[in-house]
Coordinates of C-alpha atoms in Angstrom, one line a residue:
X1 CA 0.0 0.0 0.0
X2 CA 3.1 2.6 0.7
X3 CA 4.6 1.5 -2.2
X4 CA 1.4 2.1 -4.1
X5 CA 0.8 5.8 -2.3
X6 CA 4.5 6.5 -3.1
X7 CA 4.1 5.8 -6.8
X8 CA 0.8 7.7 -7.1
X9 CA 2.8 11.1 -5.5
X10 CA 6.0 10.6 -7.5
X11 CA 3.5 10.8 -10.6
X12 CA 1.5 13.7 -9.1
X13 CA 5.0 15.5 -8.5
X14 CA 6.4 14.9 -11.6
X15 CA 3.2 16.0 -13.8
X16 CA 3.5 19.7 -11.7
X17 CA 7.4 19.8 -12.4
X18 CA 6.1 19.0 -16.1
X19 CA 3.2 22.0 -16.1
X20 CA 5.8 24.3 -14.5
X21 CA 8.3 23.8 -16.8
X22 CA 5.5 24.9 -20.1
X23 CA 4.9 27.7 -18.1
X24 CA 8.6 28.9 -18.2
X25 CA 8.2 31.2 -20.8
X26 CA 5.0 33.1 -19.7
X27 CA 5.9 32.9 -15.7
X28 CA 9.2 35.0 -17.0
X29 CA 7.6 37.7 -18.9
X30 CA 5.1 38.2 -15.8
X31 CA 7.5 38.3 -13.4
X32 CA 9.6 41.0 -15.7
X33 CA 6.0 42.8 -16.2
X34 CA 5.9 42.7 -12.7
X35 CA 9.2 43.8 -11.8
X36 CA 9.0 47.1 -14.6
X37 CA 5.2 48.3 -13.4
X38 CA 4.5 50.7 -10.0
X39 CA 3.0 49.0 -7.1
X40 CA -1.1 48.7 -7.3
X41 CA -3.4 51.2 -5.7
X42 CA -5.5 48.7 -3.4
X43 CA -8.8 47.5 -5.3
X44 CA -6.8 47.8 -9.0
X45 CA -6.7 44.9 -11.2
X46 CA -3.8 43.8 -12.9
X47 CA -4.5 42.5 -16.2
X48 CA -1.9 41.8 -19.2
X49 CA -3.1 40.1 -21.9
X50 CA -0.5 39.1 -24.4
X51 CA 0.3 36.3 -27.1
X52 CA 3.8 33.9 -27.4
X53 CA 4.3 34.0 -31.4
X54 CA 6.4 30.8 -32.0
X55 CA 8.3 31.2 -35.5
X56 CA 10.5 28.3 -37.1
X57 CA 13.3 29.3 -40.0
X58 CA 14.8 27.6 -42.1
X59 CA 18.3 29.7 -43.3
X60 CA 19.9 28.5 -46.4
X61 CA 22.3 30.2 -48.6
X62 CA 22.5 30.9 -52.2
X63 CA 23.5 27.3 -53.3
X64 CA 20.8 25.6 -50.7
X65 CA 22.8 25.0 -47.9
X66 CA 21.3 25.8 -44.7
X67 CA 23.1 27.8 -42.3
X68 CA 23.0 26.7 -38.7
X69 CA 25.9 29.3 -36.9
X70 CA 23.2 32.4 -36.2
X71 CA 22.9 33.7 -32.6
X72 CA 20.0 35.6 -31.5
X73 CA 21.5 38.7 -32.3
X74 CA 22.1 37.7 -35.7
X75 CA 18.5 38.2 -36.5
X76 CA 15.3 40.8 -36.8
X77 CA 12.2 39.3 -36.0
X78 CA 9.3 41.9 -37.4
X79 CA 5.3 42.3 -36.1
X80 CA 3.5 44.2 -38.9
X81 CA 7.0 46.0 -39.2
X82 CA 7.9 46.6 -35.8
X83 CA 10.6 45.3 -34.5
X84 CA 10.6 42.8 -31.4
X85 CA 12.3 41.6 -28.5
X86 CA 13.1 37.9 -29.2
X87 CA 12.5 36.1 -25.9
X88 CA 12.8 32.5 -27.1
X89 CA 15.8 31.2 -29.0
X90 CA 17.1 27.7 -30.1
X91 CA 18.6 26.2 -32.8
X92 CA 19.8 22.4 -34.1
X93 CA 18.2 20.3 -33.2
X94 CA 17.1 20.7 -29.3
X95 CA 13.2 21.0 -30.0
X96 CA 11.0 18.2 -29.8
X97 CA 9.1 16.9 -32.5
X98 CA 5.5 16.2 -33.0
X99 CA 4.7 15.0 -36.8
X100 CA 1.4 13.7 -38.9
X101 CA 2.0 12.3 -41.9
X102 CA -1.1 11.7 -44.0
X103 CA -1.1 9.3 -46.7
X104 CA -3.5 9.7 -49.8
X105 CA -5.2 6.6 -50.3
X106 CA -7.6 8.1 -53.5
X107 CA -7.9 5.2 -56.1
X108 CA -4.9 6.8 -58.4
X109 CA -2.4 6.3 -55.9
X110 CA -2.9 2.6 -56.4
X111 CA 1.0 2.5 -57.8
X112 CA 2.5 5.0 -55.0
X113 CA 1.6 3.2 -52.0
X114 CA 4.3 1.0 -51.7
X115 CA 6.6 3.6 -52.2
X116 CA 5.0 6.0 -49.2
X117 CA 5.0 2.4 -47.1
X118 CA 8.9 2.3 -47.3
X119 CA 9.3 6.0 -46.9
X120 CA 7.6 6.3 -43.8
X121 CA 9.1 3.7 -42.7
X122 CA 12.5 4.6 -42.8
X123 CA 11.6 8.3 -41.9
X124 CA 9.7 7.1 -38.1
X125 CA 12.7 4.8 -37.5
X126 CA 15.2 8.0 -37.9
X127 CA 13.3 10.1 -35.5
X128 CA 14.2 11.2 -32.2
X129 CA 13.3 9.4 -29.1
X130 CA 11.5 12.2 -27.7
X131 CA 9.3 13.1 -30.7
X132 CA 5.8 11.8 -31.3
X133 CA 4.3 10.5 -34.5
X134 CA 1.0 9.8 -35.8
X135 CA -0.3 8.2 -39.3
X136 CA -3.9 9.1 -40.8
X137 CA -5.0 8.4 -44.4
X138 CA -7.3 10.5 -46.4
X139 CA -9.2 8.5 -49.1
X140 CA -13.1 8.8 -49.0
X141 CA -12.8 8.8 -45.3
X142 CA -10.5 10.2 -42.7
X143 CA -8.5 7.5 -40.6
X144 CA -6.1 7.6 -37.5
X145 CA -4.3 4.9 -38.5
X146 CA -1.5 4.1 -35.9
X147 CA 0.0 6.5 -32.9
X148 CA 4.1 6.7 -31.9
X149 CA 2.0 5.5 -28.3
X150 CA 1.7 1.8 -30.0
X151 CA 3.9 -0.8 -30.6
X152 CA 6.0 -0.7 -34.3
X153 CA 3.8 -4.1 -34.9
X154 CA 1.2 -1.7 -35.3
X155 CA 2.8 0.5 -37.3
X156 CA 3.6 -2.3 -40.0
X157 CA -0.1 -3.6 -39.9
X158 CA -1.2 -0.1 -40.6
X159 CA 1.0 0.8 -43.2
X160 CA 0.1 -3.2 -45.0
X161 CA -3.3 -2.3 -44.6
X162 CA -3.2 0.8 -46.6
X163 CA -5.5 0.5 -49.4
X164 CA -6.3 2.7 -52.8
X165 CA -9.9 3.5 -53.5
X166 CA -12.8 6.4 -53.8
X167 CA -12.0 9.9 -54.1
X168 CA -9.4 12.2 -52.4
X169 CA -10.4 14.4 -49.2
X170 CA -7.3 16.6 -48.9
X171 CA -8.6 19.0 -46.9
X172 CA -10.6 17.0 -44.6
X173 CA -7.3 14.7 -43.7
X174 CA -5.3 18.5 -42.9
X175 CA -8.0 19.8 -40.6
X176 CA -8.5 16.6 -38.8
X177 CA -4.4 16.4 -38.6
X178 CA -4.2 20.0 -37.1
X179 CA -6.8 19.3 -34.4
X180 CA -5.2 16.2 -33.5
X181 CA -1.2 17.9 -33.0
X182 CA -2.6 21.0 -31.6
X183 CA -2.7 19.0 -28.4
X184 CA 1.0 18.2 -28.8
X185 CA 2.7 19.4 -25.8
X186 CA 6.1 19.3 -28.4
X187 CA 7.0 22.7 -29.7
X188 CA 7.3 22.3 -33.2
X189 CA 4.6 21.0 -34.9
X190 CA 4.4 19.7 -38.6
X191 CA 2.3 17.9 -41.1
X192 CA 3.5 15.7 -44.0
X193 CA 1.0 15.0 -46.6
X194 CA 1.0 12.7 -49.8
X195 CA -0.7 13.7 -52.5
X196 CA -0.5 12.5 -56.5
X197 CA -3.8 15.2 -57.4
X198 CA -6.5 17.4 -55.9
X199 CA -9.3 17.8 -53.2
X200 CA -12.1 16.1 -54.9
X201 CA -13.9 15.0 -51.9
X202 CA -13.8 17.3 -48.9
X203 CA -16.8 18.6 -46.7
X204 CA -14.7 21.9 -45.4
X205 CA -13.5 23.9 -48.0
X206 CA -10.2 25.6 -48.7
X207 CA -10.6 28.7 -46.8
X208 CA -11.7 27.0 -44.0
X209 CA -7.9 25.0 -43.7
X210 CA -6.4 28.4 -44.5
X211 CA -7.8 30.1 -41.6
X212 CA -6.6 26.8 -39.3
X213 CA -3.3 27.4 -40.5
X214 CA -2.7 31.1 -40.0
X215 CA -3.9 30.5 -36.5
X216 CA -1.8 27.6 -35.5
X217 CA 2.2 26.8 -35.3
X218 CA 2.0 24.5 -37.2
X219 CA 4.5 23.9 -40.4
X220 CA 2.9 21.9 -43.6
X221 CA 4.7 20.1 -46.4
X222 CA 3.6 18.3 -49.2
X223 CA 5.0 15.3 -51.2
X224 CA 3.5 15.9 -54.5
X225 CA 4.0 13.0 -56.3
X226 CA 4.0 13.4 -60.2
X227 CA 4.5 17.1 -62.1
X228 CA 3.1 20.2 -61.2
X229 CA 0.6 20.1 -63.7
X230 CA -0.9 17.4 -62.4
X231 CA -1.2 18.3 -59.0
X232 CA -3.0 21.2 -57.5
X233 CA 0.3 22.9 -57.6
X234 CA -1.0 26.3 -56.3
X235 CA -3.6 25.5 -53.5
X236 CA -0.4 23.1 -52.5
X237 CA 1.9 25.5 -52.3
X238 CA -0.2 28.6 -51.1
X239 CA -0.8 26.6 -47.7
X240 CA 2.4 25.2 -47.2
X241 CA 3.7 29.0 -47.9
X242 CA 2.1 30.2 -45.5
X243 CA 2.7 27.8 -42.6
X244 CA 6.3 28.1 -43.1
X245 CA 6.7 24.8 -44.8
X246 CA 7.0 23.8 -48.1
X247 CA 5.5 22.0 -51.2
X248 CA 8.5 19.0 -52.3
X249 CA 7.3 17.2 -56.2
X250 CA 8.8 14.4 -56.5
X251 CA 8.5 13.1 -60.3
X252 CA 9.5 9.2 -59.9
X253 CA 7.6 7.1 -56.6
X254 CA 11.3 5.7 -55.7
X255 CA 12.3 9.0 -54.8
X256 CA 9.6 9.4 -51.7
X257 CA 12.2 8.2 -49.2
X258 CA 14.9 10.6 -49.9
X259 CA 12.9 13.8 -49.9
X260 CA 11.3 13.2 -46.6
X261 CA 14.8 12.5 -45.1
X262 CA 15.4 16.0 -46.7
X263 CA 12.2 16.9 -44.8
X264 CA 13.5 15.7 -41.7
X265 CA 17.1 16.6 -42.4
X266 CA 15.4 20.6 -43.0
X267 CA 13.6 20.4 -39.3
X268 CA 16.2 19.2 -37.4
X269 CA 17.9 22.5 -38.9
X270 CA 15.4 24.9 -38.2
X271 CA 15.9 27.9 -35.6
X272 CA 12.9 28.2 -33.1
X273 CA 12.2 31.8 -32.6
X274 CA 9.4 33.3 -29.6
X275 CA 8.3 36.5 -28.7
X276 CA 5.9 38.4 -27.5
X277 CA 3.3 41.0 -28.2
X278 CA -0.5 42.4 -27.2
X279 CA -3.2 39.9 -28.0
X280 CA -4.6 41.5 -30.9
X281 CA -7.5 40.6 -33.2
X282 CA -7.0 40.5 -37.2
X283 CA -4.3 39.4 -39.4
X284 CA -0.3 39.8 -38.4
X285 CA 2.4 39.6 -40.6
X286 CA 6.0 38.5 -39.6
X287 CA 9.1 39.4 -41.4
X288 CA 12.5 37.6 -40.3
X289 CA 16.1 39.2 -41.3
X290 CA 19.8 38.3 -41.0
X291 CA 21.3 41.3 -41.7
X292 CA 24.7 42.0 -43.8
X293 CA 24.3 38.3 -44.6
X294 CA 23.2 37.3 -48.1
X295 CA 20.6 34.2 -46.7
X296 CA 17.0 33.1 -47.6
X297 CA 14.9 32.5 -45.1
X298 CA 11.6 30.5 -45.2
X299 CA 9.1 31.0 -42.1
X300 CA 5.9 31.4 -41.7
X301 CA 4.2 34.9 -43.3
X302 CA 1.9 35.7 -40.5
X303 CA -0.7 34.3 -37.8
X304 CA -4.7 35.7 -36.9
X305 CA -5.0 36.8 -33.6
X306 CA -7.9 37.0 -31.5

């Protein structure tokens, strides 16, 4: 029975150690908001109301390579061009992962899915420890498939199991994805769709997952398999534009594997940038700059705040 009451409060005490350390960031800023304001006037109310934008670059140079020696001070983070204080800061890869990957299973990617079976397999077993996966599949239905939580027999079942059929409900399979990381306690979030064509099926429609994304952290790339004329090139890459991601086409299904290790190769490169500002309604746009370096930098455009 001790041994049983023991467990029970070394579980309780690690959960609070677990909430504290989330807080970090917020419980900083309060205390500095607290430390910078005059004392209260008994019977006045305190109230500061403001927003954590979390950014993630990617910093390449003019031949592609990315750049991963910036400091802090190397950059200018922008809020609707004014420039902020940047109060979270990390680079390499020392964030933890949490990634969807959603697998068209529409009836014309009857000759792809063996070739998305072997990529994400290879691309889950290279993962860090401490990130989380999940798998969905978005054919004339919307499926959780298989969680990091269960056991790799799992996995393997799911992925044998996939099957090609009915029609293609793109933007169903993101919105159901985005709801599903959002409760992610992992900072950097990011969705992995493959695709050979267009929404066809849907009952949300495109505006709908473009709102979602502007509101959310979360980074979306696309493995378009087959040209750009066949695809939905631009609703593809408007959405993973905006998110901070990016839209990859990959032309021949044996070269699925080595563009998502570039995928994954590109997010354990990223820098992970916070700051923040006044929770504000509307649409905000974010500009990122290295100064007196020629770089390019890819990050999300903007967020909707409320």
């Amino acid at each position: 029975m001790k041994s049983k009451l023991l467990e029970i409060a070394n579980w309780k005490l690690c959960s609070i150690r677990r909430s504290a350390m989330k807080q970090l960031p917020i419980l900083e800023f309060s205390v500095l908001v607290c430390l910078l304001l005059p004392p209260l006037i008994y019977g006045q109310t305190l109230k500061v109301d403001v927003n954590l934008v979390n950014v993630f670059a990617t910093v390449k140079d003019d031949r592609g390579n990315f750049i991963t020696d910036l400091s802090k001070e190397d950059f200018r983070v922008y809020d609707d061009d004014q420039l902020q204080d940047v109060r979270v800061f990390e680079k390499q890869d020392k964030v933890e992962s949490s990634i969807g990957l959603l697998v068209d299973t529409s009836g014309s990617m009857i000759d792809i899915i063996p070739y998305v079976r072997r990529g994400v397999r290879d691309f889950t077993r290279a993962l860090p420890k401490n990130d989380d996966f999940f798998l969905v599949s978005f054919g004339t239905t919307v499926k959780l498939l298989h969680t990091s939580k269960q056991p790799l027999k799992h996995l393997e079942e799911s992925l044998a199991g996939l099957r090609a059929w009915g029609t293609s409900s793109l933007y169903d399979g993101l919105l159901y994805s985005m709801e599903k990381i959002e409760k992610s306690d992992h900072p950097r979030k990011a969705l992995i769709a493959f695709t050979d064509g267009n929404d066809n099926g849907s009952t949300i429609r495109h505006d709908r997952v473009v709102q979602e994304i502007q509101e959310s952290a979360v980074l979306v790339y696309f493995v378009a398999i087959g040209s750009a004329v066949l695809v939905d090139s631009h609703t593809l890459e408007s959405l993973s534009d905006i998110s901070g991601g990016r839209t990859l086409y990959v032309p021949k299904q044996d070269a699925i594997a080595p563009v998502l290790e570039e995928v994954r190769t590109e997010l354990g490169r990223q820098y992970y940038i916070g700051y923040y500002v006044p929770r504000r309604a509307g649409f905000h746009h974010i500009r990122i700059e290295v100064p007196g370096r020629d770089v390019k930098i890819r990050a999300k455009t903007g967020y909707s705040g409320g």
